[in-house]
Amino acid sequence: MESGYLSREAVKDLLAVREGESQYLRNRVDSLEAENENLRKIISNLQASVDAKASKWNIE
């Protein structure tokens, strides 16, 4: 093998690592999107609760 070149096995290993990292990042993005949606629901529920209490006390 010439200096500066990778063996086929090394390239395959690097591609496997890269694919693993890509999959990890895709999974992480999915997890963060789900967490974001959950937080949006919590905020919406809290806002509805605040609005209901403000309405009860005639506060705007």
Coordinates of C-alpha atoms in Angstrom, one line a residue, residues 8-30:
R8 CA -10.0 -1.0 1.6
E9 CA -10.7 -2.3 5.1
A10 CA -9.8 1.0 6.7
V11 CA -12.1 2.8 4.3
K12 CA -14.9 0.4 5.1
D13 CA -14.3 0.9 8.8
L14 CA -14.4 4.7 8.4
L15 CA -17.6 4.5 6.4
A16 CA -19.2 2.3 9.0
V17 CA -18.3 4.7 11.7
R18 CA -19.6 7.6 9.6
E19 CA -22.9 5.7 9.0
G20 CA -23.1 5.0 12.8
E21 CA -22.6 8.6 13.6
S22 CA -25.2 9.6 11.0
Q23 CA -27.7 7.2 12.5
Y24 CA -27.0 8.5 16.0
L25 CA -27.5 12.1 14.8
R26 CA -30.8 11.2 13.1
N27 CA -32.0 9.5 16.2
R28 CA -30.9 12.4 18.4
V29 CA -32.7 14.9 16.1
D30 CA -35.9 12.7 16.3

